[in-house]
Short mmCIF file of C-alpha atoms in Angstrom, two decimals:
data_model
loop_
_atom_site.label_atom_id
_atom_site.label_comp_id
_atom_site.label_asym_id
_atom_site.label_seq_id
_atom_site.Cartn_x
_atom_site.Cartn_y
_atom_site.Cartn_z
CA MET H 1 92.30 187.68 23.51
CA LEU H 2 93.94 184.49 22.87
CA GLU H 3 90.67 183.46 21.46
CA VAL H 4 89.98 186.08 18.95
CA ASN H 5 90.51 185.20 15.29
CA TRP H 6 92.77 187.65 14.12
CA MET H 7 92.66 186.98 10.62
CA LYS H 8 88.92 187.61 10.51
CA THR H 9 89.04 190.61 12.59
CA LEU H 10 91.72 192.17 10.56
CA TYR H 11 89.83 191.44 7.34
CA TYR H 12 86.47 192.90 8.59
CA ASN H 13 87.94 195.67 10.12
CA HIS H 14 90.26 196.96 7.17
CA PHE H 15 89.23 194.95 3.66
CA CYS H 16 85.45 194.25 3.84
CA LYS H 17 83.75 196.58 1.60
CA ASN H 18 80.62 195.85 3.84
CA VAL H 19 81.88 197.34 6.73
CA ASN H 20 81.88 201.31 7.37
CA ARG H 21 83.86 202.01 10.55
CA GLU H 22 83.78 205.30 12.55
CA GLU H 23 86.62 206.52 14.86
CA ASN H 24 85.85 203.98 17.86
CA GLY H 25 84.17 201.37 15.48
CA ARG H 26 85.66 198.01 15.09
CA PHE H 27 84.96 194.30 15.01
CA ILE H 28 86.59 191.90 17.66
CA ILE H 29 85.80 188.26 15.83
CA TYR H 30 86.29 185.45 18.19
CA ARG H 31 86.93 181.63 16.85
CA ASN H 32 84.43 179.82 15.39
CA ALA H 33 82.49 182.86 14.21
CA VAL H 34 80.42 182.34 10.81
CA LEU H 35 79.67 185.57 9.23
CA ASP H 36 77.44 185.32 5.79
CA ILE H 37 77.17 188.95 4.49
CA GLN H 38 75.56 189.44 1.04
CA LYS H 39 77.62 191.72 -0.84
CA ASN H 40 75.05 194.41 -0.91
CA ALA H 41 74.56 194.36 2.99
CA SER H 42 76.13 196.94 5.40
CA ILE H 43 77.38 197.21 8.59
CA ASN H 44 77.89 200.70 10.17
CA LEU H 45 80.16 200.38 13.32
CA LYS H 46 80.30 203.39 15.69
CA GLY H 47 81.41 200.89 18.51
CA GLU H 48 83.06 197.88 19.49
CA PHE H 49 81.29 194.73 18.07
CA HIS H 50 82.28 191.37 19.45
CA VAL H 51 81.38 188.27 17.69
CA ASN H 52 81.07 184.93 19.43
CA SER H 53 82.66 186.19 22.59
CA ASN H 54 82.92 184.52 26.09
CA HIS H 55 84.03 180.94 25.19
CA PHE H 56 84.55 178.46 27.69
CA LYS H 57 87.87 176.71 27.36
CA GLY H 58 87.76 174.07 24.94
CA SER H 59 84.40 175.02 23.48
CA ARG H 60 83.63 174.70 19.73
CA ALA H 61 80.46 176.83 19.94
CA GLU H 62 79.77 178.89 16.83
CA GLY H 63 78.02 182.20 16.69
CA TYR H 64 76.36 183.36 13.41
CA ILE H 65 75.78 186.53 11.62
CA ARG H 66 73.69 186.37 8.56
CA MET H 67 72.82 189.27 6.58
CA GLN H 68 70.94 189.00 3.44
CA GLU H 69 70.68 191.46 0.42
CA ASN H 70 70.29 195.35 1.47
CA SER H 71 70.17 194.52 5.00
CA VAL H 72 71.66 197.10 7.59
CA LEU H 73 73.27 196.46 10.99
CA ASN H 74 74.12 199.50 13.07
CA VAL H 75 76.46 199.22 15.98
CA ASN H 76 76.13 202.28 18.08
CA GLY H 77 78.11 201.03 21.47
CA ARG H 78 80.21 198.29 22.66
CA PHE H 79 77.92 195.28 21.78
CA ARG H 80 78.79 191.63 22.49
CA LEU H 81 77.37 188.63 20.68
CA PHE H 82 78.00 185.51 22.99
CA TYR H 83 78.94 182.11 21.97
CA GLY H 84 76.28 180.08 20.24
CA ALA H 85 74.00 183.28 19.61
CA THR H 86 72.68 184.19 16.24
CA ILE H 87 71.75 187.50 14.34
CA ASN H 88 69.80 186.88 11.17
CA LEU H 89 68.66 189.80 9.17
CA LEU H 90 66.39 189.37 6.09
CA LYS H 91 66.35 191.08 2.92
CA ASN H 92 65.85 194.93 3.60
CA ALA H 93 65.81 194.57 7.30
CA THR H 94 67.57 197.12 9.63
CA LEU H 95 68.83 196.07 13.21
CA ASN H 96 70.17 198.72 15.44
CA LEU H 97 72.37 197.80 18.60
CA GLY H 98 73.48 200.07 21.58
CA LYS H 99 75.69 199.07 24.04
CA GLY H 100 75.09 195.58 25.65
CA TYR H 101 75.13 191.93 25.02
CA ILE H 102 72.95 189.06 23.90
CA ASN H 103 73.93 185.71 25.68
CA SER H 104 74.51 182.21 24.19
CA ASN H 105 71.93 180.34 22.27
CA SER H 106 69.78 183.56 21.95
CA VAL H 107 68.50 184.83 18.44
CA ILE H 108 67.53 188.15 16.79
CA ALA H 109 65.72 187.24 13.64
CA CYS H 110 65.05 190.71 11.79
CA CYS H 111 62.63 190.95 9.27
CA ASN H 112 61.86 194.63 9.15
CA ASN H 113 63.47 196.75 12.13
CA ILE H 114 64.53 195.88 15.54
CA THR H 115 66.24 198.70 17.69
CA ILE H 116 67.80 197.50 20.99
CA GLY H 117 69.07 200.63 23.25
CA ASP H 118 72.03 201.06 25.55
CA GLY H 119 72.40 198.93 28.51
CA ALA H 120 70.82 195.70 27.14
CA THR H 121 71.22 192.72 29.09
CA ILE H 122 69.74 189.77 27.27
CA ALA H 123 69.99 186.31 28.78
CA ARG H 124 70.38 182.91 27.51
CA GLY H 125 67.83 181.33 25.07
CA VAL H 126 65.96 184.64 24.40
CA HIS H 127 64.13 184.78 21.00
CA ILE H 128 63.65 188.28 19.54
CA TYR H 129 61.67 188.45 16.21
CA ASP H 130 59.67 191.01 14.37
CA GLY H 131 57.76 189.06 11.92
CA ASP H 132 56.40 185.24 11.54
CA HIS H 133 58.86 184.16 8.44
CA HIS H 134 55.90 182.85 6.78
CA SER H 135 52.98 184.64 5.31
CA ILE H 136 49.41 183.84 6.42
CA LEU H 137 46.97 184.72 3.65
CA ASP H 138 43.08 185.20 3.77
CA GLU H 139 40.58 184.21 1.04
CA ASN H 140 41.49 187.51 -1.14
CA GLY H 141 45.38 186.60 -0.88
CA ASP H 142 45.97 189.38 1.65
CA VAL H 143 48.87 189.06 4.23
CA LEU H 144 47.12 188.95 7.63
CA ASN H 145 50.54 188.83 9.51
CA ASN H 146 52.75 191.64 8.32
CA THR H 147 55.99 192.46 9.91
CA SER H 148 56.25 194.98 12.72
CA PRO H 149 59.12 196.74 14.33
CA ILE H 150 60.41 196.05 17.71
CA ILE H 151 62.02 198.61 20.19
CA ILE H 152 63.67 197.66 23.44
CA GLU H 153 64.57 200.91 25.03
CA ASP H 154 67.79 201.65 27.52
CA HIS H 155 68.85 199.49 30.33
CA VAL H 156 66.06 196.61 29.86
CA TRP H 157 66.75 193.28 31.28
CA ILE H 158 65.39 190.11 29.57
CA GLY H 159 65.47 186.88 31.07
CA VAL H 160 66.43 183.41 30.12
CA ASN H 161 64.14 181.97 27.60
CA ALA H 162 61.76 185.01 27.11
CA LYS H 163 60.13 185.80 23.67
CA ILE H 164 59.83 189.33 22.33
CA LEU H 165 57.40 189.19 19.42
CA LYS H 166 56.64 191.74 16.77
CA GLY H 167 55.29 195.05 17.00
CA VAL H 168 56.15 195.62 20.68
CA THR H 169 57.98 198.31 22.77
CA ILE H 170 59.62 197.41 26.16
CA GLY H 171 59.97 200.74 28.06
CA GLU H 172 63.35 201.93 29.69
CA GLY H 173 64.59 200.12 32.82
CA SER H 174 62.29 197.25 32.64
CA ILE H 175 62.68 193.56 33.50
CA ILE H 176 61.13 190.77 31.51
CA ALA H 177 60.86 187.51 33.59
CA ALA H 178 62.12 184.14 32.36
CA GLY H 179 60.00 182.40 30.02
CA ALA H 180 57.55 185.45 29.51
CA VAL H 181 56.22 185.95 25.75
CA VAL H 182 55.93 189.35 25.15
CA THR H 183 53.35 190.04 22.59
CA ASP H 184 52.28 193.99 23.79
CA ASP H 185 53.92 197.04 25.05
CA ILE H 186 55.42 196.97 28.33
CA PRO H 187 55.79 200.47 30.12
CA SER H 188 59.00 201.60 31.61
CA TYR H 189 60.66 200.61 35.06
CA CYS H 190 58.24 197.64 35.56
CA VAL H 191 58.42 193.89 35.72
CA ALA H 192 56.51 191.76 33.24
CA ALA H 193 55.94 188.16 33.62
CA GLY H 194 53.77 185.23 32.01
CA VAL H 195 52.50 183.94 28.60
CA PRO H 196 51.37 186.52 27.56
CA ALA H 197 53.38 188.67 29.59
CA LYS H 198 51.65 191.01 31.88
CA VAL H 199 53.13 193.99 34.24
CA VAL H 200 53.38 192.40 37.69
CA LYS H 201 55.22 195.20 39.50
CA LYS H 202 55.48 199.01 38.86
CA ASN H 203 58.17 201.34 39.78
CA VAL H 204 61.22 199.02 39.88
CA LYS H 205 64.93 199.76 39.34
CA TRP H 206 67.52 197.06 38.85
CA ARG H 207 71.34 197.01 38.50
#
């Protein structure tokens, strides 16, 4: 706990008006954490939220949380954001986190709504995007690439450098292989691999 930034931890637990804590809810903020939170964004803590944790000795890696106006972050279990990882919530977006972790150099970019259930194991370099961040318009000016929610159910393992794209649900207990790009729903208790990701094995369990 020597790497905890106690001043920031104290501030976000007791003085920051953006933060609503229930009985077991609290921030643990480690050194080099960068939090950029608009005054009308809100963070609801029902569990411990560790920000920029698991540093190597001497590391100066930064972890980022950016929340734009009217965005909402719900932390429902003990969730750890490792060093070098980023959470970015755009205007009016909602991110729901259960118990689990996201490893270093990974990104959650939430334009609309992303839910990550309990037991999430998210490896290094994973990108989870529920939108494209730029609009593509047809000849009438209508948007062709609207945002669409992502649901990652309980006990899902997402491998190194995988990409989870908008509008998908990943079923409980499934495994997303390293480097996979998920563009369609993945059923529960299976392994999905490839670009785009396809089910390659069914009826699996992992621990």
